[in-house]
Coordinates of C-alpha atoms and ligand atoms in Angstrom, one line a residue:
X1 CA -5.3 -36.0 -23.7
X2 CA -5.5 -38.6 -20.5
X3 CA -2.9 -37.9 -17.6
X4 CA -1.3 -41.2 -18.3
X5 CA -0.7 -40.0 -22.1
X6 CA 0.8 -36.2 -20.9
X7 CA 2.9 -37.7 -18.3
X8 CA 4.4 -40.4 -20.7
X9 CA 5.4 -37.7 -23.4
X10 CA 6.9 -35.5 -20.6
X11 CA 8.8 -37.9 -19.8
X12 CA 9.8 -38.1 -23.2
X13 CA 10.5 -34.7 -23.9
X14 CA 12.8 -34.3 -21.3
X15 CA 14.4 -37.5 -20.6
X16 CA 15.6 -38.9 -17.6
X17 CA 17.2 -35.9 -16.2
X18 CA 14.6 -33.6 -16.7
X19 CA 12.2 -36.0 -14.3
X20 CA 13.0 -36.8 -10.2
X21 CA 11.5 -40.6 -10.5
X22 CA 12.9 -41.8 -7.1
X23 CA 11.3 -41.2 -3.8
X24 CA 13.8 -40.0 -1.8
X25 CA 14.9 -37.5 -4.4
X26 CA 11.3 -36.4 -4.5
X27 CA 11.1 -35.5 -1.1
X28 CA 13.1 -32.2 -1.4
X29 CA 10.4 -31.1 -3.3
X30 CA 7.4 -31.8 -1.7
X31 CA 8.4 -29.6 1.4
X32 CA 8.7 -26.1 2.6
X33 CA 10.7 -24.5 5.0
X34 CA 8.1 -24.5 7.8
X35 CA 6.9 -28.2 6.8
X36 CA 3.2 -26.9 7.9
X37 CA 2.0 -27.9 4.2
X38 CA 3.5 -31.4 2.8
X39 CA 3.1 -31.7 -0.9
X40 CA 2.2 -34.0 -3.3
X41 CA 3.3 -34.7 -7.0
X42 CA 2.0 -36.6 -10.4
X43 CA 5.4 -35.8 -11.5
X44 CA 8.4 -33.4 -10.8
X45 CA 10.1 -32.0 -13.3
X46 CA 13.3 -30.0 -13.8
X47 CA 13.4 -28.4 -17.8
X48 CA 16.7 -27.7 -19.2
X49 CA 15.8 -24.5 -21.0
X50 CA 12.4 -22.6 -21.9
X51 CA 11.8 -24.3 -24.4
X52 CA 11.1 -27.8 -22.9
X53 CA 9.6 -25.7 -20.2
X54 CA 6.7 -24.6 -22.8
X55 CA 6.8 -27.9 -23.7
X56 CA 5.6 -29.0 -20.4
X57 CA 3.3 -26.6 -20.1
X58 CA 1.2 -27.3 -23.2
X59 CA 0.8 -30.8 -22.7
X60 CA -0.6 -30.3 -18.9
X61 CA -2.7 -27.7 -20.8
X62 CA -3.3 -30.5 -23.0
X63 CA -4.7 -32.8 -20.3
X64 CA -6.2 -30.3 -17.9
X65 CA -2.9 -31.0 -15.2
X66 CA -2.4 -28.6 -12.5
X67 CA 0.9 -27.6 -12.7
X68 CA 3.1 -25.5 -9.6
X69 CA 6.4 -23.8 -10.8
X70 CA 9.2 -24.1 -8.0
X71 CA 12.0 -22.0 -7.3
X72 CA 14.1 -22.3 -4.3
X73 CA 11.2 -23.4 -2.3
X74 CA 12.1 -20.7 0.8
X75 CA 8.2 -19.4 1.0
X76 CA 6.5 -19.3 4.1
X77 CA 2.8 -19.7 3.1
X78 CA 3.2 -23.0 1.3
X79 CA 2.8 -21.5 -2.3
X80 CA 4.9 -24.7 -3.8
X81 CA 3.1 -27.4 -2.4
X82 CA -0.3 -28.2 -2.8
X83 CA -2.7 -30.4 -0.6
X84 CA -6.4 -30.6 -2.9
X85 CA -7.4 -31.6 -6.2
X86 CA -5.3 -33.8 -8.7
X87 CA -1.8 -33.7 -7.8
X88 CA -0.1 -31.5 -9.7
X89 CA 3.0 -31.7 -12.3
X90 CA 6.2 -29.6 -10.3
X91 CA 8.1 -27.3 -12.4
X92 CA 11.5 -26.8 -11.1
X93 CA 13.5 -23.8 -12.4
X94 CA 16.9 -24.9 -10.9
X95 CA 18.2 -26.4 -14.8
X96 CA 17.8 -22.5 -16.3
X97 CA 20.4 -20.7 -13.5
X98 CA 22.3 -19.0 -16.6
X99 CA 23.4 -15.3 -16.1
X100 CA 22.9 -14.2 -20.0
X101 CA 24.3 -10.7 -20.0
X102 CA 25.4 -7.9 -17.4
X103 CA 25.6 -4.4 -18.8
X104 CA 28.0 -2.7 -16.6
X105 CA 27.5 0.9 -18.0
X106 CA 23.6 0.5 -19.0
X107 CA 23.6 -1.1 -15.2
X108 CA 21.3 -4.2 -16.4
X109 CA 21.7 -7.5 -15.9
X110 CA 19.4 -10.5 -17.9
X111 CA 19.0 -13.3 -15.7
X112 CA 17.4 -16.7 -16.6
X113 CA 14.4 -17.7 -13.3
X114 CA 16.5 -20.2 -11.9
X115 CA 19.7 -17.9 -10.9
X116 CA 19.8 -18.1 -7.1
X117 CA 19.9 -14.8 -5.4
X118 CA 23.0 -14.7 -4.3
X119 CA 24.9 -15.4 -7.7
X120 CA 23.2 -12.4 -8.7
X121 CA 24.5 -10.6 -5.5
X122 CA 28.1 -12.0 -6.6
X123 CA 28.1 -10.8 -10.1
X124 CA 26.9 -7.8 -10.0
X125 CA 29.4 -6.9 -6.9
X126 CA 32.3 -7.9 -9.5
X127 CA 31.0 -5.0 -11.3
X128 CA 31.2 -2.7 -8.5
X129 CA 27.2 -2.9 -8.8
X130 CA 24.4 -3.9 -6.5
X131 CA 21.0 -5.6 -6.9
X132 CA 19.4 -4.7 -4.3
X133 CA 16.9 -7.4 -3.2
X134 CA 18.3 -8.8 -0.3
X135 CA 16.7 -11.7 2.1
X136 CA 17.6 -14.1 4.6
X137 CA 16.9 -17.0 2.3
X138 CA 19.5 -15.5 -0.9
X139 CA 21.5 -18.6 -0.7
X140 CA 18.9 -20.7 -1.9
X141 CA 16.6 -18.1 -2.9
X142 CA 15.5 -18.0 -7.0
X143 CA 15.3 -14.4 -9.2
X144 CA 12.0 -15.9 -10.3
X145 CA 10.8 -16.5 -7.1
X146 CA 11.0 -13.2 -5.9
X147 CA 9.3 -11.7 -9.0
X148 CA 6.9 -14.1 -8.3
X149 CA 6.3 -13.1 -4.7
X150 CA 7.4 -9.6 -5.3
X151 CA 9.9 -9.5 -3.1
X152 CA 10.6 -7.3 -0.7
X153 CA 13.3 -8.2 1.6
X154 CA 16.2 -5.2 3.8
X155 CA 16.3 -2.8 1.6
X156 CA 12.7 -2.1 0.4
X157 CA 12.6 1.7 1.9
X158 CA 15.5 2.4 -0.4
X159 CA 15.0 0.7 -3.4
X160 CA 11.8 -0.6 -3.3
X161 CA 10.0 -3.7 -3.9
X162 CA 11.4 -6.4 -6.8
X163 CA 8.4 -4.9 -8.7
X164 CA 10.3 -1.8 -9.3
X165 CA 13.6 -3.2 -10.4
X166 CA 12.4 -5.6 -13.3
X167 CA 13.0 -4.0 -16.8
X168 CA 11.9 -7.0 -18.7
X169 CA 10.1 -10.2 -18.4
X170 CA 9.9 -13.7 -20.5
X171 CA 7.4 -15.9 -19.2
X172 CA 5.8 -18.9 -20.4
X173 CA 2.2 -18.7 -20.2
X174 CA -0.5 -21.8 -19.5
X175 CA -0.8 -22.9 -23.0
X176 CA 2.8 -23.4 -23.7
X177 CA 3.1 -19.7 -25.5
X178 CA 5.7 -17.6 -24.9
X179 CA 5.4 -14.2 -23.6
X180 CA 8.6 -12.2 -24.8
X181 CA 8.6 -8.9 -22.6
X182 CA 12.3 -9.6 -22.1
X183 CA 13.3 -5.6 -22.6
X184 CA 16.1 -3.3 -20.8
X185 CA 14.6 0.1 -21.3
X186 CA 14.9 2.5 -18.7
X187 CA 12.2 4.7 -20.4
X188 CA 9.3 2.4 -22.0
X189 CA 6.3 4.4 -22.1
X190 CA 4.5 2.0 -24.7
X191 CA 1.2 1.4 -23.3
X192 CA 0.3 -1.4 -20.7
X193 CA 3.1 -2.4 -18.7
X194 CA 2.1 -6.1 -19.0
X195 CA 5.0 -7.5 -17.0
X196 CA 3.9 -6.0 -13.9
X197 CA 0.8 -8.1 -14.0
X198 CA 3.6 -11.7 -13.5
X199 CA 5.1 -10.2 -11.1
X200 CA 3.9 -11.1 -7.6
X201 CA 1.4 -13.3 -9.4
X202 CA 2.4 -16.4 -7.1
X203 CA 3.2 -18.4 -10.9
X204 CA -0.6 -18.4 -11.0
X205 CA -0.5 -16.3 -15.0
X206 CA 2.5 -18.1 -16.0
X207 CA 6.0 -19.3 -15.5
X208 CA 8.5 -16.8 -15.3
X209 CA 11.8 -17.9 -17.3
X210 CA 13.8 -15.1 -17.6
X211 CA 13.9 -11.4 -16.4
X212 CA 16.0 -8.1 -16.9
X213 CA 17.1 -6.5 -13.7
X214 CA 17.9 -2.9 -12.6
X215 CA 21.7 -2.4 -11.1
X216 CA 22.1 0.4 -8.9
X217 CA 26.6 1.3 -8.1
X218 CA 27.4 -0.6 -5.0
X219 CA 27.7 1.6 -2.2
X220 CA 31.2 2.5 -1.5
X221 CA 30.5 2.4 2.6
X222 CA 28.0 0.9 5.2
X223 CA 27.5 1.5 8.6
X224 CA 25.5 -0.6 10.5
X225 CA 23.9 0.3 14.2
X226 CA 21.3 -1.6 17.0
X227 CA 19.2 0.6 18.9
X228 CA 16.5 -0.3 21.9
X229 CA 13.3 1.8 21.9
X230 CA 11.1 2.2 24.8
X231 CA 8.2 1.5 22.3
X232 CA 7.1 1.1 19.1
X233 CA 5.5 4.3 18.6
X234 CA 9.7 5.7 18.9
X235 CA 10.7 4.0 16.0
X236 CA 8.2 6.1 14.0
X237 CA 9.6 9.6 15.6
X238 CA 13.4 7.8 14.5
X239 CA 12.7 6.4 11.5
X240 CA 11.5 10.5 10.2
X241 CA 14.9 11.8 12.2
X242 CA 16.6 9.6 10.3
X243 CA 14.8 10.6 6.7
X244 CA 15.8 13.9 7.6
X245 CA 19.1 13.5 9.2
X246 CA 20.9 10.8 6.5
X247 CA 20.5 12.9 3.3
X248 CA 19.0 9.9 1.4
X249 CA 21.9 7.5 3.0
X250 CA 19.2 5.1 5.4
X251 CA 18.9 1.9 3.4
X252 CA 17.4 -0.6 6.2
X253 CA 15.3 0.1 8.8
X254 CA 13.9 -3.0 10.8
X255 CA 11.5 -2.8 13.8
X256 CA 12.3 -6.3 16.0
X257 CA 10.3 -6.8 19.2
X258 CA 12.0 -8.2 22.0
X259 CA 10.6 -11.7 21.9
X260 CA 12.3 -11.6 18.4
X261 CA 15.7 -11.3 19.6
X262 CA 15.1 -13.7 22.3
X263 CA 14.5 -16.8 20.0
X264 CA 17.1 -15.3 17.8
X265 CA 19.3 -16.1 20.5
X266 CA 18.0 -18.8 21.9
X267 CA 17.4 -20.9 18.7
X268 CA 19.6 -19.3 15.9
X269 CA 22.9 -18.5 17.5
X270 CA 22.2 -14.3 17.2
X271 CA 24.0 -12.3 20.2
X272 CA 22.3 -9.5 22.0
X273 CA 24.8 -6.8 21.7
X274 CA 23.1 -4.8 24.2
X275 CA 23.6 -4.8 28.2
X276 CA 19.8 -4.4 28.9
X277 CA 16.5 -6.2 27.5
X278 CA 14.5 -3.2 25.7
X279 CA 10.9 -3.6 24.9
X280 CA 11.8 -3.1 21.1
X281 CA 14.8 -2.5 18.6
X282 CA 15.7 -1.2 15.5
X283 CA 18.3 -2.4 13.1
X284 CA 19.2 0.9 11.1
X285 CA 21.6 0.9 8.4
X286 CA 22.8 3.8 6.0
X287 CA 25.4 2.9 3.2
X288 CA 26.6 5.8 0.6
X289 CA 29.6 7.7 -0.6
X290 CA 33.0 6.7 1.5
X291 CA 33.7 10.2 2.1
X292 CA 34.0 9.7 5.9
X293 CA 30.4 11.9 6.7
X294 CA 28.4 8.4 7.4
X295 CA 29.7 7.6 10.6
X296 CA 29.7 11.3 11.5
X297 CA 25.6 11.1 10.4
X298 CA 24.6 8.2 12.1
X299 CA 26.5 9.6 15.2
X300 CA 24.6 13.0 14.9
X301 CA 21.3 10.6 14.4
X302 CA 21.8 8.7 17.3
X303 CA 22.3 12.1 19.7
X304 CA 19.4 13.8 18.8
X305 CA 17.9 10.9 18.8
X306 CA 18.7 9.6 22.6
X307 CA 17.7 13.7 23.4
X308 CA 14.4 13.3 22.5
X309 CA 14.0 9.9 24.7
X310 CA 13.7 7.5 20.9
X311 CA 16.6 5.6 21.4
X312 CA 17.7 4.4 25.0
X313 CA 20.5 2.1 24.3
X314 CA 22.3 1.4 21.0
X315 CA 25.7 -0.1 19.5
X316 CA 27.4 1.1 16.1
X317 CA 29.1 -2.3 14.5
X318 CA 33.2 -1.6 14.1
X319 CA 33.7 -3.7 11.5
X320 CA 31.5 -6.1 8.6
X321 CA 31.9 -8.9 11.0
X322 CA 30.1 -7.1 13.9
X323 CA 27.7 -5.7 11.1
X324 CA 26.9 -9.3 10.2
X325 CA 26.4 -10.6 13.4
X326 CA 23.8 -7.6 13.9
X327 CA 22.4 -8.4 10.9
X328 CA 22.4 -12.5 12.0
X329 CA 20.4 -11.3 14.9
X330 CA 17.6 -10.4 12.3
X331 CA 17.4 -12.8 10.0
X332 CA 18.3 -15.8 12.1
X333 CA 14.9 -15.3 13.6
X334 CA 12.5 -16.4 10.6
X335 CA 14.0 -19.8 11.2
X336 CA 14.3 -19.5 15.1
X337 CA 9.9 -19.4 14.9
X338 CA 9.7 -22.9 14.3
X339 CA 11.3 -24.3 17.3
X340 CA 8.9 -21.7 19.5
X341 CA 5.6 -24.0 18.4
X342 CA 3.5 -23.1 15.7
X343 CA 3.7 -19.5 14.4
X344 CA 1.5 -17.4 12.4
X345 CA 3.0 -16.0 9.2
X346 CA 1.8 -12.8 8.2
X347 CA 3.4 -9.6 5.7
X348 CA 1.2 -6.4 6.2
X349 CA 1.6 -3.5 5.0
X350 CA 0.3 -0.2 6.8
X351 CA 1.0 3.7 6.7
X352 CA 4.5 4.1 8.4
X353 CA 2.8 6.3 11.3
X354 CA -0.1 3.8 11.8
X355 CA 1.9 1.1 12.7
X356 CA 1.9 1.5 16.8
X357 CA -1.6 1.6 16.5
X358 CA -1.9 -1.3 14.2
X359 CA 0.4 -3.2 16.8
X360 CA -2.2 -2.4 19.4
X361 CA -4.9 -3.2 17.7
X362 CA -4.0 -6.3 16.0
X363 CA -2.5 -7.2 19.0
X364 CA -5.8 -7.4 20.9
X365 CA -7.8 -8.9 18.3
X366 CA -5.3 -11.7 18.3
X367 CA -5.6 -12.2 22.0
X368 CA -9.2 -12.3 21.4
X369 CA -8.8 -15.7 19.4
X370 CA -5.9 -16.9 21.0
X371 CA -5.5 -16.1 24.5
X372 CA -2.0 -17.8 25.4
X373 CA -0.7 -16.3 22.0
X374 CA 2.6 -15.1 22.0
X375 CA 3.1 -11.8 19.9
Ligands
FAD401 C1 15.1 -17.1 6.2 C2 14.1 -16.5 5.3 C3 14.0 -15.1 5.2 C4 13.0 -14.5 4.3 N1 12.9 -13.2 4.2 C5 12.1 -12.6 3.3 C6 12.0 -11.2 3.2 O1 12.7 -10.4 3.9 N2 11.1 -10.6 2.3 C7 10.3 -11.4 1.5 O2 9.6 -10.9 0.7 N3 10.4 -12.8 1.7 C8 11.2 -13.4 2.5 N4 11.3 -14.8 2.7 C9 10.3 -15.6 1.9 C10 10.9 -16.1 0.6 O3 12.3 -16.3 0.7 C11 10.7 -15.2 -0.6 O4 9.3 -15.1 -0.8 C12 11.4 -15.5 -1.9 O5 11.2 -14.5 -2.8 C13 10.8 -16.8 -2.5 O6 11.7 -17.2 -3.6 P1 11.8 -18.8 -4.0 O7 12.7 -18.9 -5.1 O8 12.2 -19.6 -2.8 O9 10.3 -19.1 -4.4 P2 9.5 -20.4 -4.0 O10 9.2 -20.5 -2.6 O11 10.0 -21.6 -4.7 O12 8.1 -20.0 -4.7 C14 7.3 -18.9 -4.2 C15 6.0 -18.8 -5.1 O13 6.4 -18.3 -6.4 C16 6.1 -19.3 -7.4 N5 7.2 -19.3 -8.4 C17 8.5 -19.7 -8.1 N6 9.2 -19.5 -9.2 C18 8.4 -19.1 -10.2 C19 8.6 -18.8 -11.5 N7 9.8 -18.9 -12.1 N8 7.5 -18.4 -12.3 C20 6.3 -18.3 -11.7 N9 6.1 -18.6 -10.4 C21 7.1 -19.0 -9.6 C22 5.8 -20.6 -6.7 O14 4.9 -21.4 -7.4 C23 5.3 -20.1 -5.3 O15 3.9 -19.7 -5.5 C24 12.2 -15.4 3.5 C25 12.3 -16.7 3.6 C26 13.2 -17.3 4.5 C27 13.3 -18.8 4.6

């Protein structure tokens, strides 16, 4: 099949609102957040259901066209645009954004890929429940983009990765066949777990259309606290107190170096709670029963903690507002990069009590390259 001959009948297949034709509506989707990698497009396409989706799929199979599935387009390393070979056929997921079923008691919920983050957030709160992937980008965030890029987001320590809280998968594979994985066992101990080999896969086995979530109860309280460190290698000695301490209760723990909150400030509208500049912070967070013992914890934490020299300054947020504007501090600094120059994205991974020495380390070697880089 030529390119001319698949474009034409995916054009037909899904008629004119399943195609962006016009320029300026294509524009949108030939850009990422950091517009460091423009894209380009033979055609971009948003499928009503799976089924027209497959039906995309097998005819770019058909005629050997590269194809990129899109979600909300909020990565940072360019993984929806594309800048060699032909151009490729865009996928967009925003048409399936359908919430098929929440099980309240089984604590499920079956999500079509194009549900933004934050609906998810919203209707498994009306439940009293939680999902617990949570990122800076939920608003425009997609469910199958962060199976795709195996989310991890503020609450990984607790919950873990999006990895472990997919039950089931549906995903559409090159050829136009579909993949039905879409299960809600909690025990499934039938041989290969073939769904964990989609997720994280960057849309590069398949197109993920639909997925079964774990729900976890929502936590009935949440108390949210800033500390300055002296140094990096303190967070590690706080971040075991506060395993010990919390009884299971610490849900986000975020290392943010100085220079962090300064462009958070500067650029994203995030106050510095704090009197003094300290060389490094941590935003902690526990959230459990609302018995009253949380506050009383993280108060106990934050003693023993300021006793054995960890923690040298620190506020405990009074209300959700002053919890969000903590929070803002954080996650108003992914966007805040762009307006310091060009910045190097990265997302490693390292033992918990290498990572001051992974700082250091790192830290040189990038010197080494780049001498007036700021880390
Ligand atoms: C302010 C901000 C904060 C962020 N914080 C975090 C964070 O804390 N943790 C974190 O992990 N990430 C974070 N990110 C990065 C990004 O938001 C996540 O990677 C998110 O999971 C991507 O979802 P998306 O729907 O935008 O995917 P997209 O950017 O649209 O796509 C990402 C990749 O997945 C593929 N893909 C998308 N949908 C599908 C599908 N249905 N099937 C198959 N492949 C698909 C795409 O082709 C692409 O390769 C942040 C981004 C921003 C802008």
């Amino acid at each position: 099949m030529t390119t001319e001959a698949a474009l034409a009948a995916i054009r037909s297949l899904l008629g004119p609102r399943g195609v962006v034709e016009d320029a300026r509506d294509q524009a949108p989707y030939l850009e990422e957040p950091r517009k460091l990698f423009p894209g380009r497009a033979a055609l971009v396409t948003r499928p009503a259901d799976r089924d027209q989706l497959a039906g995309v799929l097998r005819l770019c199979h058909a005629a050997r066209l590269p194809v990129i599935p899109l979600g909300g387009r909020t990565g940072l390393v360019g993984g929806t645009t594309s800048q060699e070979g032909p151009p490729p056929v865009l996928i967009s997921l925003e048409r399936l954004n359908r919430i098929l079923a929440l099980d309240a008691k089984a604590m499920t919920m079956t999500v079509q890929a194009g549900c933004i983050l934050e609906n998810i957030h919203r209707a498994a709160e009306a439940e009293g429940l939680l999902f617990p992937i949570n990122l800076g980008a939920r608003g425009s965030c997609m469910i199958g983009g962060n199976i795709s890029t195996n989310a991890g987001g503020i609450q990984v320590l607790r919950y873990g990765n999006t990895r472990d809280l997919v039950l089931g998968l549906e995903v559409v594979l090159p050829d136009g066949e579909i993949w039905d994985g879409l299960r809600a066992l909690r025990k499934d101990n039938t041989g290969y777990d073939m769904k964990q080999l989609f997720i994280g896969a960057e849309g590069t086995l398949g197109v993920v259309t639909a997925a079964v979530l774990r729900l976890f109860p929502r936590p009935e309280e949440v108390q949210t606290a800033f500390l300055a460190l002296p140094d990096a290698a303190a967070a590690i000695g706080l971040y075991a107190l506060a395993q010990r301490l919390s009884g299971g209760t610490l849900s986000a723990f975020e290392l943010i170096q100085r220079f962090g909150v300064e462009i958070s400030c500067r650029f994203g509208g995030g106050v510095d709670p704090l009197s003094a500049p300290a060389p490094w912070y941590v935003l902690l967070e526990m959230s459990g029963a609302a018995d009253g013992s949380l506050r009383a914890t993280l108060e106990a934490l934050l003693e023993a903690a300021m006793e054995q020299g960890l923690v040298l300054d620190g506020t405990i947020a009074e209300s959700s507002a002053q919890a969000a504007s903590l929070w803002h501090l954080r996650e108003a600094l992914v966007d805040s990069q762009q307006f310091e120059g060009a910045s190097i994205k990265h997302d490693i991974a390292v033992p918990i009590s290498l990572v001051p020495d992974f700082l250091v380390q790192a830290g040189a070697a990038a010197l080494a390259v780049i001498p007036t880089a700021r880390l």
